[in-house]
PDB file of C-alpha atoms and ligand atoms in Angstrom:
ATOM      1  CA  MET Q  98       0.000   0.000   0.000  1.00  0.00           C
ATOM      2  CA  ILE Q  99       2.708   2.413   1.016  1.00  0.00           C
ATOM      3  CA  ASN Q 100       4.531   1.706  -2.237  1.00  0.00           C
ATOM      4  CA  ARG Q 101       1.558   2.825  -4.285  1.00  0.00           C
ATOM      5  CA  PHE Q 102       1.766   6.291  -2.758  1.00  0.00           C
ATOM      6  CA  ARG Q 103       5.535   6.632  -2.821  1.00  0.00           C
ATOM      7  CA  SER Q 104       5.485   8.749  -5.921  1.00  0.00           C
ATOM      8  CA  TRP Q 105       3.403  11.549  -4.479  1.00  0.00           C
ATOM      9  CA  ILE Q 106       3.992  11.561  -0.739  1.00  0.00           C
ATOM     10  CA  GLY Q 107       6.891  13.746   0.371  1.00  0.00           C
ATOM     11  CA  PRO Q 108      10.042  12.485   2.078  1.00  0.00           C
ATOM     12  CA  LYS Q 109       8.792  13.633   5.499  1.00  0.00           C
ATOM     13  CA  GLU Q 110       5.548  11.687   5.245  1.00  0.00           C
ATOM     14  CA  ARG Q 111       7.349   8.711   3.819  1.00  0.00           C
ATOM     15  CA  GLU Q 112       9.689   8.697   6.777  1.00  0.00           C
ATOM     16  CA  GLN Q 113       6.758   8.807   9.199  1.00  0.00           C
ATOM     17  CA  MET Q 114       5.096   5.911   7.412  1.00  0.00           C
ATOM     18  CA  SER Q 115       8.068   3.640   6.885  1.00  0.00           C
ATOM     19  CA  GLY Q 116      11.028   4.924   8.909  1.00  0.00           C
ATOM     20  CA  PRO Q 117      14.081   6.572   7.405  1.00  0.00           C
ATOM     21  CA  ALA Q 118      14.743   5.636   3.792  1.00  0.00           C
ATOM     22  CA  GLU Q 119      17.471   3.020   3.526  1.00  0.00           C
ATOM     23  CA  PRO Q 120      19.286   2.381   0.269  1.00  0.00           C
ATOM     24  CA  SER Q 121      19.179  -1.107  -1.142  1.00  0.00           C
ATOM     25  CA  ALA Q 122      22.267  -3.009  -2.254  1.00  0.00           C
ATOM     26  CA  GLU Q 123      20.961  -3.068  -5.805  1.00  0.00           C
ATOM     27  CA  ASN Q 124      21.041  -0.175  -8.228  1.00  0.00           C
ATOM     28  CA  VAL Q 125      23.709   1.717  -6.300  1.00  0.00           C
ATOM     29  CA  PRO Q 126      24.894   4.727  -8.352  1.00  0.00           C
ATOM     30  CA  GLN Q 127      28.256   3.919  -9.890  1.00  0.00           C
ATOM     31  CA  HIS Q 128      29.400   7.502  -9.821  1.00  0.00           C
ATOM     32  CA  ILE Q 129      28.324  10.159  -7.303  1.00  0.00           C
ATOM     33  CA  ALA Q 130      29.480  13.752  -7.713  1.00  0.00           C
ATOM     34  CA  ILE Q 131      29.105  16.294  -4.923  1.00  0.00           C
ATOM     35  CA  ILE Q 132      29.171  20.093  -4.956  1.00  0.00           C
ATOM     36  CA  MET Q 133      30.363  20.602  -1.399  1.00  0.00           C
ATOM     37  CA  ASP Q 134      28.852  23.982  -0.594  1.00  0.00           C
ATOM     38  CA  GLY Q 135      28.044  26.042   2.495  1.00  0.00           C
ATOM     39  CA  ASN Q 136      31.236  25.927   4.564  1.00  0.00           C
ATOM     40  CA  GLY Q 137      31.297  29.687   5.023  1.00  0.00           C
ATOM     41  CA  ARG Q 138      27.647  30.001   5.961  1.00  0.00           C
ATOM     42  CA  TRP Q 139      27.938  27.124   8.401  1.00  0.00           C
ATOM     43  CA  ALA Q 140      30.782  28.903  10.199  1.00  0.00           C
ATOM     44  CA  LYS Q 141      28.927  32.211  10.122  1.00  0.00           C
ATOM     45  CA  LYS Q 142      25.903  30.588  11.710  1.00  0.00           C
ATOM     46  CA  LEU Q 143      28.158  29.604  14.627  1.00  0.00           C
ATOM     47  CA  GLY Q 144      29.768  33.058  14.767  1.00  0.00           C
ATOM     48  CA  MET Q 145      33.116  31.806  13.484  1.00  0.00           C
ATOM     49  CA  PRO Q 146      35.391  32.768  10.593  1.00  0.00           C
ATOM     50  CA  ARG Q 147      34.748  31.120   7.221  1.00  0.00           C
ATOM     51  CA  ILE Q 148      37.943  29.072   7.365  1.00  0.00           C
ATOM     52  CA  VAL Q 149      36.579  27.173  10.356  1.00  0.00           C
ATOM     53  CA  GLY Q 150      33.892  25.946   7.996  1.00  0.00           C
ATOM     54  CA  HIS Q 151      36.480  24.753   5.483  1.00  0.00           C
ATOM     55  CA  GLN Q 152      38.388  22.978   8.225  1.00  0.00           C
ATOM     56  CA  SER Q 153      35.241  21.255   9.402  1.00  0.00           C
ATOM     57  CA  GLY Q 154      34.294  20.425   5.822  1.00  0.00           C
ATOM     58  CA  MET Q 155      37.290  18.090   5.691  1.00  0.00           C
ATOM     59  CA  LYS Q 156      35.611  15.812   8.193  1.00  0.00           C
ATOM     60  CA  ALA Q 157      32.553  15.696   5.982  1.00  0.00           C
ATOM     61  CA  VAL Q 158      34.807  14.620   3.092  1.00  0.00           C
ATOM     62  CA  LYS Q 159      35.911  11.701   5.207  1.00  0.00           C
ATOM     63  CA  ARG Q 160      32.329  10.797   6.162  1.00  0.00           C
ATOM     64  CA  ALA Q 161      31.144  10.968   2.556  1.00  0.00           C
ATOM     65  CA  THR Q 162      34.073   8.820   1.389  1.00  0.00           C
ATOM     66  CA  ILE Q 163      33.421   6.121   3.981  1.00  0.00           C
ATOM     67  CA  ALA Q 164      29.684   6.141   3.344  1.00  0.00           C
ATOM     68  CA  ALA Q 165      30.160   5.886  -0.431  1.00  0.00           C
ATOM     69  CA  ASP Q 166      32.689   3.082  -0.067  1.00  0.00           C
ATOM     70  CA  GLU Q 167      30.381   1.209   2.279  1.00  0.00           C
ATOM     71  CA  LEU Q 168      27.564   1.374  -0.280  1.00  0.00           C
ATOM     72  CA  GLY Q 169      29.774   0.061  -3.068  1.00  0.00           C
ATOM     73  CA  VAL Q 170      29.899   3.281  -5.074  1.00  0.00           C
ATOM     74  CA  ARG Q 171      32.725   3.046  -7.645  1.00  0.00           C
ATOM     75  CA  TYR Q 172      33.519   6.749  -8.198  1.00  0.00           C
ATOM     76  CA  LEU Q 173      33.099   9.709  -5.877  1.00  0.00           C
ATOM     77  CA  THR Q 174      33.914  13.110  -7.358  1.00  0.00           C
ATOM     78  CA  LEU Q 175      34.149  16.030  -4.938  1.00  0.00           C
ATOM     79  CA  TYR Q 176      34.124  19.642  -6.113  1.00  0.00           C
ATOM     80  CA  ALA Q 177      36.688  21.214  -3.814  1.00  0.00           C
ATOM     81  CA  PHE Q 178      37.755  24.413  -5.598  1.00  0.00           C
ATOM     82  CA  SER Q 179      36.429  26.008  -8.761  1.00  0.00           C
ATOM     83  CA  THR Q 180      38.271  28.090 -11.349  1.00  0.00           C
ATOM     84  CA  GLU Q 181      36.063  30.952 -10.114  1.00  0.00           C
ATOM     85  CA  ASN Q 182      37.022  30.534  -6.439  1.00  0.00           C
ATOM     86  CA  TRP Q 183      40.294  32.431  -7.056  1.00  0.00           C
ATOM     87  CA  SER Q 184      38.229  35.595  -6.810  1.00  0.00           C
ATOM     88  CA  ARG Q 185      37.902  35.110  -3.039  1.00  0.00           C
ATOM     89  CA  PRO Q 186      40.130  36.934  -0.538  1.00  0.00           C
ATOM     90  CA  LYS Q 187      43.733  35.754  -0.680  1.00  0.00           C
ATOM     91  CA  GLU Q 188      43.757  34.480   2.923  1.00  0.00           C
ATOM     92  CA  GLU Q 189      40.785  32.227   2.230  1.00  0.00           C
ATOM     93  CA  VAL Q 190      42.305  30.912  -1.023  1.00  0.00           C
ATOM     94  CA  ASP Q 191      45.612  30.245   0.752  1.00  0.00           C
ATOM     95  CA  PHE Q 192      43.799  28.358   3.464  1.00  0.00           C
ATOM     96  CA  LEU Q 193      41.882  26.253   0.960  1.00  0.00           C
ATOM     97  CA  MET Q 194      45.094  25.420  -0.900  1.00  0.00           C
ATOM     98  CA  ARG Q 195      46.569  23.996   2.300  1.00  0.00           C
ATOM     99  CA  LEU Q 196      43.661  21.656   2.935  1.00  0.00           C
ATOM    100  CA  PRO Q 197      44.623  18.896   0.478  1.00  0.00           C
ATOM    101  CA  GLN Q 198      47.947  18.302   2.216  1.00  0.00           C
ATOM    102  CA  GLU Q 199      46.330  18.517   5.621  1.00  0.00           C
ATOM    103  CA  PHE Q 200      43.605  16.101   4.619  1.00  0.00           C
ATOM    104  CA  LEU Q 201      46.035  13.656   3.039  1.00  0.00           C
ATOM    105  CA  ALA Q 202      48.469  13.830   5.971  1.00  0.00           C
ATOM    106  CA  LEU Q 203      45.619  12.718   8.200  1.00  0.00           C
ATOM    107  CA  GLU Q 204      43.852  10.293   5.894  1.00  0.00           C
ATOM    108  CA  LEU Q 205      46.166   8.932   3.208  1.00  0.00           C
ATOM    109  CA  GLU Q 206      47.224   5.843   5.165  1.00  0.00           C
ATOM    110  CA  GLU Q 207      43.621   4.960   5.870  1.00  0.00           C
ATOM    111  CA  LEU Q 208      42.658   5.566   2.244  1.00  0.00           C
ATOM    112  CA  ILE Q 209      45.441   3.218   1.191  1.00  0.00           C
ATOM    113  CA  ALA Q 210      44.271   0.628   3.722  1.00  0.00           C
ATOM    114  CA  LYS Q 211      40.767   0.933   2.291  1.00  0.00           C
ATOM    115  CA  ASN Q 212      42.088   0.341  -1.249  1.00  0.00           C
ATOM    116  CA  VAL Q 213      40.871   3.811  -2.338  1.00  0.00           C
ATOM    117  CA  GLN Q 214      42.376   5.316  -5.474  1.00  0.00           C
ATOM    118  CA  VAL Q 215      42.864   9.089  -5.256  1.00  0.00           C
ATOM    119  CA  ARG Q 216      42.598  11.091  -8.464  1.00  0.00           C
ATOM    120  CA  MET Q 217      42.453  14.722  -9.324  1.00  0.00           C
ATOM    121  CA  MET Q 218      40.868  16.716 -12.091  1.00  0.00           C
ATOM    122  CA  GLY Q 219      41.270  20.407 -12.751  1.00  0.00           C
ATOM    123  CA  ASN Q 220      43.930  22.743 -13.969  1.00  0.00           C
ATOM    124  CA  MET Q 221      47.257  22.034 -12.287  1.00  0.00           C
ATOM    125  CA  GLU Q 222      48.954  25.120 -13.723  1.00  0.00           C
ATOM    126  CA  ASN Q 223      48.173  27.776 -11.136  1.00  0.00           C
ATOM    127  CA  LEU Q 224      48.141  25.521  -8.093  1.00  0.00           C
ATOM    128  CA  PRO Q 225      50.797  26.190  -5.457  1.00  0.00           C
ATOM    129  CA  GLU Q 226      53.654  23.691  -5.417  1.00  0.00           C
ATOM    130  CA  HIS Q 227      52.787  22.386  -1.925  1.00  0.00           C
ATOM    131  CA  THR Q 228      49.213  21.599  -2.974  1.00  0.00           C
ATOM    132  CA  LEU Q 229      50.370  19.819  -6.126  1.00  0.00           C
ATOM    133  CA  LYS Q 230      52.994  17.859  -4.248  1.00  0.00           C
ATOM    134  CA  ALA Q 231      50.430  16.466  -1.793  1.00  0.00           C
ATOM    135  CA  MET Q 232      47.994  15.580  -4.556  1.00  0.00           C
ATOM    136  CA  ARG Q 233      50.690  13.979  -6.703  1.00  0.00           C
ATOM    137  CA  GLU Q 234      51.928  11.886  -3.827  1.00  0.00           C
ATOM    138  CA  ALA Q 235      48.401  10.673  -3.025  1.00  0.00           C
ATOM    139  CA  THR Q 236      47.726   9.909  -6.671  1.00  0.00           C
ATOM    140  CA  ARG Q 237      50.990   8.045  -7.070  1.00  0.00           C
ATOM    141  CA  ARG Q 238      50.703   6.020  -3.886  1.00  0.00           C
ATOM    142  CA  THR Q 239      47.158   4.907  -4.641  1.00  0.00           C
ATOM    143  CA  GLN Q 240      47.340   4.470  -8.415  1.00  0.00           C
ATOM    144  CA  ASP Q 241      47.204   0.674  -8.290  1.00  0.00           C
ATOM    145  CA  ASN Q 242      44.360   0.529  -5.774  1.00  0.00           C
ATOM    146  CA  THR Q 243      41.231  -1.079  -7.108  1.00  0.00           C
ATOM    147  CA  GLY Q 244      38.561   0.160  -4.681  1.00  0.00           C
ATOM    148  CA  LEU Q 245      36.573   3.396  -4.633  1.00  0.00           C
ATOM    149  CA  VAL Q 246      37.960   6.121  -6.897  1.00  0.00           C
ATOM    150  CA  LEU Q 247      38.050   9.351  -4.904  1.00  0.00           C
ATOM    151  CA  ASN Q 248      38.327  12.099  -7.477  1.00  0.00           C
ATOM    152  CA  PHE Q 249      38.977  15.659  -6.288  1.00  0.00           C
ATOM    153  CA  ALA Q 250      37.942  18.490  -8.591  1.00  0.00           C
ATOM    154  CA  LEU Q 251      40.490  21.123  -7.683  1.00  0.00           C
ATOM    155  CA  ASN Q 252      40.856  24.322  -9.651  1.00  0.00           C
ATOM    156  CA  TYR Q 253      38.201  22.787 -11.854  1.00  0.00           C
ATOM    157  CA  GLY Q 254      35.795  24.541 -14.208  1.00  0.00           C
ATOM    158  CA  ALA Q 255      33.650  22.707 -16.729  1.00  0.00           C
ATOM    159  CA  ARG Q 256      33.813  25.367 -19.431  1.00  0.00           C
ATOM    160  CA  ARG Q 257      37.563  25.502 -19.256  1.00  0.00           C
ATOM    161  CA  GLU Q 258      37.710  21.701 -19.360  1.00  0.00           C
ATOM    162  CA  LEU Q 259      35.576  21.740 -22.514  1.00  0.00           C
ATOM    163  CA  VAL Q 260      37.717  24.420 -24.161  1.00  0.00           C
ATOM    164  CA  GLU Q 261      40.848  22.414 -23.503  1.00  0.00           C
ATOM    165  CA  GLY Q 262      39.353  19.155 -24.693  1.00  0.00           C
ATOM    166  CA  ILE Q 263      38.059  20.775 -27.878  1.00  0.00           C
ATOM    167  CA  ARG Q 264      41.437  22.394 -28.547  1.00  0.00           C
ATOM    168  CA  GLU Q 265      43.115  19.029 -28.304  1.00  0.00           C
ATOM    169  CA  ILE Q 266      40.666  17.528 -30.771  1.00  0.00           C
ATOM    170  CA  ALA Q 267      41.147  20.509 -33.087  1.00  0.00           C
ATOM    171  CA  ARG Q 268      44.906  19.899 -33.049  1.00  0.00           C
ATOM    172  CA  SER Q 269      44.326  16.348 -34.236  1.00  0.00           C
ATOM    173  CA  VAL Q 270      42.191  17.673 -37.061  1.00  0.00           C
ATOM    174  CA  GLU Q 271      44.833  20.266 -37.972  1.00  0.00           C
ATOM    175  CA  ALA Q 272      47.516  17.602 -38.009  1.00  0.00           C
ATOM    176  CA  GLY Q 273      45.374  15.483 -40.315  1.00  0.00           C
ATOM    177  CA  ARG Q 274      45.091  12.588 -37.841  1.00  0.00           C
ATOM    178  CA  ILE Q 275      41.295  12.746 -37.838  1.00  0.00           C
ATOM    179  CA  ARG Q 276      38.580  14.435 -39.891  1.00  0.00           C
ATOM    180  CA  ALA Q 277      35.965  16.792 -38.436  1.00  0.00           C
ATOM    181  CA  GLU Q 278      33.362  14.119 -39.224  1.00  0.00           C
ATOM    182  CA  ASP Q 279      35.120  11.713 -36.867  1.00  0.00           C
ATOM    183  CA  ILE Q 280      34.279  13.882 -33.848  1.00  0.00           C
ATOM    184  CA  ASP Q 281      31.499  12.296 -31.853  1.00  0.00           C
ATOM    185  CA  GLN Q 282      30.188  12.338 -28.286  1.00  0.00           C
ATOM    186  CA  GLU Q 283      32.514   9.562 -27.145  1.00  0.00           C
ATOM    187  CA  MET Q 284      35.509  11.462 -28.428  1.00  0.00           C
ATOM    188  CA  ILE Q 285      34.497  14.604 -26.571  1.00  0.00           C
ATOM    189  CA  SER Q 286      33.862  12.633 -23.346  1.00  0.00           C
ATOM    190  CA  ALA Q 287      37.265  10.995 -23.665  1.00  0.00           C
ATOM    191  CA  HIS Q 288      38.960  14.388 -23.988  1.00  0.00           C
ATOM    192  CA  LEU Q 289      37.507  15.662 -20.725  1.00  0.00           C
ATOM    193  CA  GLN Q 290      39.342  15.276 -17.460  1.00  0.00           C
ATOM    194  CA  SER Q 291      36.868  12.732 -16.191  1.00  0.00           C
ATOM    195  CA  GLY Q 292      38.402  10.610 -18.968  1.00  0.00           C
ATOM    196  CA  ASP Q 293      37.536   6.972 -18.453  1.00  0.00           C
ATOM    197  CA  MET Q 294      35.042   7.515 -15.623  1.00  0.00           C
ATOM    198  CA  PRO Q 295      31.353   6.967 -16.354  1.00  0.00           C
ATOM    199  CA  ASP Q 296      29.153  10.061 -16.168  1.00  0.00           C
ATOM    200  CA  PRO Q 297      27.826  10.809 -12.665  1.00  0.00           C
ATOM    201  CA  ASP Q 298      24.587   8.958 -11.970  1.00  0.00           C
ATOM    202  CA  LEU Q 299      23.811  11.178  -9.017  1.00  0.00           C
ATOM    203  CA  LEU Q 300      24.778  14.795  -8.407  1.00  0.00           C
ATOM    204  CA  ILE Q 301      24.424  16.157  -4.880  1.00  0.00           C
ATOM    205  CA  ARG Q 302      24.640  19.794  -3.828  1.00  0.00           C
ATOM    206  CA  THR Q 303      24.528  20.931  -0.220  1.00  0.00           C
ATOM    207  CA  SER Q 304      23.609  24.279   1.370  1.00  0.00           C
ATOM    208  CA  GLY Q 305      20.277  24.837  -0.370  1.00  0.00           C
ATOM    209  CA  GLU Q 306      21.730  26.416  -3.506  1.00  0.00           C
ATOM    210  CA  LEU Q 307      20.023  25.159  -6.645  1.00  0.00           C
ATOM    211  CA  ARG Q 308      22.665  25.685  -9.292  1.00  0.00           C
ATOM    212  CA  ILE Q 309      25.542  23.899 -11.006  1.00  0.00           C
ATOM    213  CA  SER Q 310      28.297  26.542 -10.699  1.00  0.00           C
ATOM    214  CA  ASN Q 311      30.316  25.369 -13.700  1.00  0.00           C
ATOM    215  CA  PHE Q 312      30.587  21.740 -12.570  1.00  0.00           C
ATOM    216  CA  MET Q 313      30.807  18.832 -15.062  1.00  0.00           C
ATOM    217  CA  LEU Q 314      28.416  20.458 -17.530  1.00  0.00           C
ATOM    218  CA  TRP Q 315      28.885  17.845 -20.241  1.00  0.00           C
ATOM    219  CA  GLN Q 316      28.934  14.822 -17.937  1.00  0.00           C
ATOM    220  CA  ILE Q 317      25.750  15.579 -15.974  1.00  0.00           C
ATOM    221  CA  ALA Q 318      23.460  15.623 -19.007  1.00  0.00           C
ATOM    222  CA  TYR Q 319      21.381  12.780 -17.526  1.00  0.00           C
ATOM    223  CA  SER Q 320      22.467  12.757 -13.880  1.00  0.00           C
ATOM    224  CA  GLU Q 321      19.829  12.629 -11.180  1.00  0.00           C
ATOM    225  CA  LEU Q 322      20.008  15.738  -8.986  1.00  0.00           C
ATOM    226  CA  TRP Q 323      19.625  15.750  -5.202  1.00  0.00           C
ATOM    227  CA  PHE Q 324      19.737  18.870  -3.080  1.00  0.00           C
ATOM    228  CA  THR Q 325      19.836  19.331   0.664  1.00  0.00           C
ATOM    229  CA  ASP Q 326      19.681  22.429   2.845  1.00  0.00           C
ATOM    230  CA  ALA Q 327      22.389  20.978   5.085  1.00  0.00           C
ATOM    231  CA  TYR Q 328      25.663  22.886   4.917  1.00  0.00           C
ATOM    232  CA  TRP Q 329      28.640  20.806   3.812  1.00  0.00           C
ATOM    233  CA  PRO Q 330      30.192  20.509   7.325  1.00  0.00           C
ATOM    234  CA  GLU Q 331      26.864  19.008   8.447  1.00  0.00           C
ATOM    235  CA  PHE Q 332      26.831  16.386   5.702  1.00  0.00           C
ATOM    236  CA  SER Q 333      26.634  12.917   7.215  1.00  0.00           C
ATOM    237  CA  ARG Q 334      26.545   9.268   6.268  1.00  0.00           C
ATOM    238  CA  GLU Q 335      22.751   9.500   6.595  1.00  0.00           C
ATOM    239  CA  HIS Q 336      22.546  12.305   4.026  1.00  0.00           C
ATOM    240  CA  LEU Q 337      24.434  10.205   1.503  1.00  0.00           C
ATOM    241  CA  ARG Q 338      22.297   7.170   2.229  1.00  0.00           C
ATOM    242  CA  GLU Q 339      19.135   9.251   1.919  1.00  0.00           C
ATOM    243  CA  ALA Q 340      20.300  10.638  -1.434  1.00  0.00           C
ATOM    244  CA  VAL Q 341      21.041   7.137  -2.719  1.00  0.00           C
ATOM    245  CA  ALA Q 342      17.706   5.809  -1.446  1.00  0.00           C
ATOM    246  CA  GLU Q 343      15.940   8.646  -3.257  1.00  0.00           C
ATOM    247  CA  TYR Q 344      17.995   7.936  -6.396  1.00  0.00           C
ATOM    248  CA  GLN Q 345      16.856   4.323  -6.265  1.00  0.00           C
ATOM    249  CA  ARG Q 346      13.191   5.392  -6.222  1.00  0.00           C
ATOM    250  CA  ARG Q 347      13.546   7.424  -9.401  1.00  0.00           C
ATOM    251  CA  THR Q 348      13.002   6.274 -12.955  1.00  0.00           C
ATOM    252  CA  ARG Q 349      15.679   7.324 -15.387  1.00  0.00           C
ATOM    253  CA  ARG Q 350      14.075   7.656 -18.775  1.00  0.00           C
ATOM    254  CA  TYR Q 351      16.792   9.246 -20.940  1.00  0.00           C
ATOM    255  CA  GLY Q 352      14.085  10.783 -23.065  1.00  0.00           C
ATOM    256  CA  GLY Q 353      12.317   7.481 -23.657  1.00  0.00           C
ATOM    257  CA  LEU Q 354       9.200   5.976 -22.099  1.00  0.00           C
ATOM    258  CA  LYS Q 355       8.983   3.642 -19.160  1.00  0.00           C
TER     259      LYS Q 355
HETATM  260  C1  IPE K1317      32.183  25.473  -0.208  1.00  0.00           C
HETATM  261  O1  IPE K1317      31.773  26.369   0.758  1.00  0.00           O
HETATM  262  C2  IPE K1317      33.683  25.396  -0.342  1.00  0.00           C
HETATM  263  C3  IPE K1317      34.202  26.081  -1.528  1.00  0.00           C
HETATM  264  C4  IPE K1317      33.519  26.619  -2.472  1.00  0.00           C
HETATM  265  C5  IPE K1317      35.648  26.174  -1.635  1.00  0.00           C
HETATM  266  P1  IPE K1317      31.748  27.926   0.515  1.00  0.00           P
HETATM  267  O2  IPE K1317      33.085  28.475   0.864  1.00  0.00           O
HETATM  268  O3  IPE K1317      31.280  28.255  -0.836  1.00  0.00           O
HETATM  269  O4  IPE K1317      30.691  28.394   1.609  1.00  0.00           O
HETATM  270  P2  IPE K1317      29.487  29.394   1.383  1.00  0.00           P
HETATM  271  O5  IPE K1317      28.741  28.926   0.176  1.00  0.00           O
HETATM  272  O6  IPE K1317      30.086  30.737   1.181  1.00  0.00           O
HETATM  273  O7  IPE K1317      28.677  29.276   2.605  1.00  0.00           O
HETATM  274  C1  IPE K1318      30.824  25.827  -5.992  1.00  0.00           C
HETATM  275  O1  IPE K1318      30.528  26.548  -4.847  1.00  0.00           O
HETATM  276  C2  IPE K1318      32.271  25.440  -5.993  1.00  0.00           C
HETATM  277  C3  IPE K1318      32.656  24.459  -4.989  1.00  0.00           C
HETATM  278  C4  IPE K1318      31.856  23.845  -4.162  1.00  0.00           C
HETATM  279  C5  IPE K1318      34.063  24.136  -4.927  1.00  0.00           C
HETATM  280  P1  IPE K1318      30.559  28.152  -4.859  1.00  0.00           P
HETATM  281  O2  IPE K1318      30.211  28.575  -3.495  1.00  0.00           O
HETATM  282  O3  IPE K1318      31.847  28.626  -5.409  1.00  0.00           O
HETATM  283  O4  IPE K1318      29.408  28.490  -5.903  1.00  0.00           O
HETATM  284  P2  IPE K1318      28.562  29.818  -6.096  1.00  0.00           P
HETATM  285  O5  IPE K1318      29.518  30.952  -6.147  1.00  0.00           O
HETATM  286  O6  IPE K1318      27.647  29.918  -4.921  1.00  0.00           O
HETATM  287  O7  IPE K1318      27.812  29.593  -7.364  1.00  0.00           O
HETATM  288 MG1   MG K1319      29.477  28.549  -1.679  1.00  0.00          MG
END
């Protein structure tokens, strides 16, 4: 009976009727991408400087990683710093650029023990040397791991990624290696930084903002979207499980009929 009404009752009512939504072991999204937003507002709410929010957000990264791994998710992409975030005050940018090494100093051994493979996408060019060094070390030390792929989007912007991918294809055309007619969707996907990863099945954004902010524009064409008002430092295992449970109740139609 409850199942018949699942499509029109809200999550609150559903929870009252059947307890908190629990994801099933089947139909787990292969790739979850998260726009980790709201660190600054979370700190402000507590009367603290914005950087306290970023610091606390690191713990949420750990929680999300463990929860995703536990569910059997294959790829977790986390939007950590956008190409537009450079426009923030220098002190905040400097603080954010120190977080990867701080996070990895604390967590790398455990990530290795959990067979997690760390990857990074974004523009490496303007990153400080200390940030790059930490990311490179993590990538190198986990490259042969076969478990969850933890992919950090750092200094990442989807439009820039597309421009670079298209330039590379154009060079192949110029050099006569391929013809313009050979360009297809697979070729464009392969020239993006997400490379061999499948497109995200589920895109999560925290903090109540309902926008994409230049994140994976090409890859999210058919992703399911899930938003929560929770600020990123508040994001818990339960949030991820709730998002996955909701994902599992949806019907992906890709323009067809079901
Ligand atoms: C997300 O939190 C972290 C980054 C974008 C680097 P914000 O820093 O955007 O926090 P709000 O959105 O200002 O609250
Ligand atoms: C998006 O959050 C970027 C990251 C989470 C890294 P922003 O806080 O930068 O996005 P806007 O400015 O609110 O769109
Ligand atoms: Mg924000």
